[in-house]
Amino acid sequence: EDKVVQSPLSLVVHEGDTVTLNCSYEVTNFRSLLWYKQEKKAPTFLFMLTSSGIEKKSGRLSSILDKKELFSILNITATQTGDSAIYLCAVEAQGGSEKLVFGKGTKLTVNP
Amino acid sequence: DVKVTQSSRYLVKRTGEKVFLECVQDMDHENMFWYRQDPGLGLRLIYFSYDVKMKEKGDIPEGYSVSREKKERFSLILESASTNQTSMYLCAITGQANYGYTFGSGTRLTVV
């Protein structure tokens, strides 16, 4: 059974801190790993990773995938209160249906 | 931009009622998905559909059914609502390549 495990499940930091969120997975025929940010409503897309070792970056957020060790990290530098959200990791297996298996999420709280 | 519309943001229903949750997309995408999201459990796949009149069970289909009579509309049906179906329901479609899912804004259902 395909499985995604995120850690930590929750995290409280102060503005300006750097955080690292972890995602490990077990999936048959891995195709891609995705990160989403969820505030009050629908998750919004952050990154899609398909290749090992290639960092994806968007402003203060970055992510990298290790297909050998089966994990990914999401880094957020110089955190701001607006980064407070649930961060979801999901994996897609090859097979044509494009369904995603999600982890339970990491709830990040950034205090002023 | 791809748009996914869920008809209700908040719903309150009584135990035993039949409940319809609607999801409409404005693109010509084949794959549509229904997830529920609960604290501590993350997003879990209920059903998905890869074409009109086609459906497949996800990980937690019990107590639910779906309908896809037109490509743009995917309905989730709670045949006889129960309190354990109180949850946030998210509809998603596969969007542009390399962007994973596009989610609807969610329906928060409370069964009393």
Coordinates of C-alpha atoms in Angstrom, one line a residue:
Chain A
E1 CA 0.0 0.0 0.0
D2 CA 1.3 3.4 -0.9
K3 CA 2.2 5.5 2.1
V4 CA 3.4 9.1 2.8
V5 CA 4.6 10.1 6.2
Q6 CA 5.2 13.8 7.2
S7 CA 7.1 15.1 10.1
P8 CA 6.8 16.9 12.4
L9 CA 3.0 16.9 12.5
S10 CA 3.1 20.4 14.1
L11 CA 5.7 23.1 14.6
V12 CA 5.7 26.4 16.3
V13 CA 8.4 29.0 15.4
H14 CA 9.1 32.7 15.6
E15 CA 9.2 35.0 12.7
G16 CA 12.6 35.0 11.1
D17 CA 13.3 31.3 11.9
T18 CA 14.2 28.8 9.2
V19 CA 12.1 25.6 9.2
T20 CA 12.5 22.2 7.5
L21 CA 9.5 20.0 6.8
N22 CA 10.0 16.3 6.1
C23 CA 8.2 13.9 3.8
S24 CA 9.1 10.2 3.4
Y25 CA 7.2 7.9 1.1
E26 CA 6.7 4.3 0.0
V27 CA 5.0 4.0 -3.4
T28 CA 5.0 1.6 -6.2
N29 CA 6.2 3.1 -9.5
F30 CA 6.9 6.6 -8.2
R31 CA 6.1 9.3 -10.7
S32 CA 6.2 12.6 -8.7
L33 CA 6.0 14.2 -5.3
L34 CA 4.1 17.4 -4.7
W35 CA 3.9 20.0 -1.9
Y36 CA 0.9 22.1 -1.2
K37 CA 0.1 24.9 1.3
Q38 CA -3.3 25.0 2.9
E39 CA -4.6 28.0 4.8
K40 CA -8.3 28.4 5.5
K41 CA -9.6 26.5 2.5
A42 CA -8.3 24.7 -0.6
P43 CA -4.7 23.5 -0.8
T44 CA -2.6 25.6 -3.2
F45 CA 0.3 24.1 -5.3
L46 CA 3.8 24.8 -4.3
F47 CA 6.2 22.4 -6.0
M48 CA 6.2 19.2 -8.1
L49 CA 9.4 17.2 -7.9
T50 CA 10.3 14.3 -10.2
S51 CA 14.1 14.2 -10.3
S52 CA 16.5 13.6 -7.4
G53 CA 18.9 16.3 -6.3
I54 CA 17.3 19.2 -8.3
E55 CA 16.2 22.0 -6.0
K56 CA 13.1 23.8 -6.8
K57 CA 12.9 27.3 -5.4
S58 CA 10.2 30.0 -5.1
G59 CA 11.1 33.0 -3.0
R60 CA 11.9 31.9 0.5
L61 CA 10.6 28.3 -0.1
S62 CA 12.7 25.5 -1.6
S63 CA 12.3 21.8 -1.9
I64 CA 14.4 18.9 -2.9
L65 CA 13.8 15.2 -3.6
D66 CA 15.9 12.1 -2.8
K67 CA 14.6 9.2 -4.8
K68 CA 17.2 6.8 -3.4
E69 CA 16.3 7.5 0.2
L70 CA 12.6 8.1 -0.6
F71 CA 12.1 11.5 1.0
S72 CA 11.7 15.1 0.3
I73 CA 12.2 18.3 2.4
L74 CA 10.5 21.6 2.2
N75 CA 12.6 24.6 3.5
I76 CA 11.2 27.9 4.5
T77 CA 13.7 30.6 5.3
A78 CA 13.1 33.9 7.2
T79 CA 9.6 32.7 8.1
Q80 CA 6.7 35.2 8.3
T81 CA 3.3 35.0 10.0
G82 CA 1.8 34.5 6.6
D83 CA 3.6 31.2 6.3
S84 CA 1.3 29.8 9.0
A85 CA -0.6 27.0 7.3
I86 CA -0.8 23.2 6.9
Y87 CA 1.8 21.9 4.5
L88 CA 0.8 18.8 2.6
C89 CA 3.0 16.3 0.8
A90 CA 1.6 14.0 -1.8
V91 CA 3.0 11.4 -4.1
E92 CA 1.7 10.2 -7.4
A93 CA 2.3 6.7 -8.7
Q94 CA 2.6 5.7 -12.3
G95 CA -0.4 4.0 -13.7
G96 CA -2.5 6.5 -15.5
S97 CA -5.1 7.5 -12.9
E98 CA -3.2 10.4 -11.6
K99 CA -4.5 10.0 -8.1
L100 CA -2.4 11.4 -5.2
V101 CA -1.7 9.8 -1.9
F102 CA -1.3 12.5 0.8
G103 CA 0.5 12.6 4.1
K104 CA -1.3 13.9 7.2
G105 CA 0.3 17.3 6.8
T106 CA 2.5 19.5 9.0
K107 CA 0.8 22.4 10.8
L108 CA 3.2 25.3 10.9
T109 CA 2.5 28.2 13.2
V110 CA 4.7 31.3 12.9
N111 CA 4.4 33.7 15.9
P112 CA 5.4 37.3 15.6
Chain B
D1 CA -6.7 29.6 -15.0
V2 CA -8.5 26.3 -14.4
K3 CA -11.5 26.7 -12.1
V4 CA -13.1 24.1 -9.8
T5 CA -16.3 25.1 -8.2
Q6 CA -17.9 23.4 -5.3
S7 CA -21.5 24.5 -4.9
S8 CA -21.6 25.0 -1.1
R9 CA -19.0 26.2 1.4
Y10 CA -20.9 25.1 4.5
L11 CA -23.7 22.6 4.9
V12 CA -25.6 21.3 7.9
K13 CA -27.6 18.2 7.4
R14 CA -29.5 15.8 9.7
T15 CA -28.6 12.2 10.3
G16 CA -30.3 10.0 7.7
E17 CA -30.6 12.7 5.0
K18 CA -29.4 12.1 1.5
V19 CA -26.7 14.7 0.7
F20 CA -25.4 15.8 -2.7
L21 CA -22.1 17.6 -3.0
E22 CA -21.5 19.0 -6.4
C23 CA -18.2 19.8 -8.2
V24 CA -18.0 21.5 -11.5
Q25 CA -14.8 22.2 -13.6
D26 CA -14.5 24.7 -16.4
M27 CA -11.9 22.7 -18.4
D28 CA -12.1 19.5 -20.3
H29 CA -10.3 17.3 -17.9
E30 CA -11.0 13.7 -17.6
N31 CA -9.9 13.0 -14.1
M32 CA -11.8 14.2 -11.1
F33 CA -11.4 13.3 -7.4
W34 CA -13.3 13.5 -4.1
Y35 CA -11.3 13.6 -0.9
R36 CA -12.3 14.2 2.7
Q37 CA -10.0 15.9 5.1
D38 CA -10.0 15.3 8.9
P39 CA -7.7 16.6 11.6
G40 CA -4.9 14.1 12.2
L41 CA -5.9 12.0 9.2
G42 CA -5.0 14.2 6.3
L43 CA -6.7 13.9 2.9
R44 CA -8.2 10.5 2.1
L45 CA -9.5 9.6 -1.3
I46 CA -13.2 8.6 -1.4
Y47 CA -13.8 8.1 -5.2
F48 CA -12.4 9.3 -8.4
S49 CA -13.6 9.3 -12.0
Y50 CA -11.5 9.2 -15.2
D51 CA -14.3 9.8 -17.7
V52 CA -18.1 10.2 -18.0
K53 CA -19.9 7.4 -16.3
M54 CA -16.6 5.9 -15.1
K55 CA -15.8 5.7 -11.4
E56 CA -13.4 4.0 -9.2
K57 CA -13.3 3.5 -5.4
G58 CA -10.7 5.2 -3.4
D59 CA -9.5 4.3 0.0
I60 CA -12.7 5.1 2.0
P61 CA -15.7 4.7 -0.3
E62 CA -18.1 3.2 2.3
G63 CA -21.2 5.3 2.8
Y64 CA -20.6 7.2 -0.4
S65 CA -21.5 7.0 -4.0
V66 CA -20.7 9.2 -7.0
S67 CA -22.2 10.3 -10.3
R68 CA -20.5 11.6 -13.4
E69 CA -23.1 12.1 -16.1
K70 CA -21.3 15.0 -17.8
K71 CA -17.6 15.5 -18.1
E72 CA -17.6 18.8 -16.2
R73 CA -19.6 17.7 -13.2
F74 CA -18.7 15.1 -10.5
S75 CA -21.2 14.6 -7.7
L76 CA -20.5 13.0 -4.3
I77 CA -23.6 11.4 -2.7
L78 CA -24.1 10.5 0.9
E79 CA -26.9 8.0 0.8
S80 CA -27.8 8.3 4.4
A81 CA -25.7 10.9 6.2
S82 CA -24.2 9.9 9.6
T83 CA -22.3 12.0 12.1
N84 CA -19.0 10.3 11.3
Q85 CA -19.3 11.9 7.8
T86 CA -18.9 15.3 9.3
S87 CA -15.8 16.6 7.5
M88 CA -14.3 18.9 5.0
Y89 CA -14.9 17.6 1.5
L90 CA -12.5 18.6 -1.3
C91 CA -13.0 18.1 -5.0
A92 CA -9.9 18.1 -7.3
I93 CA -9.0 17.7 -10.9
T94 CA -5.7 17.1 -12.5
G95 CA -4.7 20.4 -14.0
Q96 CA -1.9 21.6 -16.2
A97 CA 1.1 19.4 -16.6
N98 CA 3.6 19.8 -13.7
Y99 CA 1.1 21.5 -11.4
G100 CA -0.6 18.5 -9.8
Y101 CA -4.2 19.0 -8.7
T102 CA -6.4 22.0 -8.8
F103 CA -8.7 22.0 -5.8
G104 CA -12.2 23.4 -5.2
S105 CA -12.6 25.6 -2.2
G106 CA -14.1 22.8 -0.2
T107 CA -17.4 22.0 1.5
R108 CA -17.5 21.8 5.3
L109 CA -20.3 19.4 6.0
T110 CA -21.7 19.0 9.5
V111 CA -24.1 16.1 10.2
V112 CA -26.2 16.5 13.3

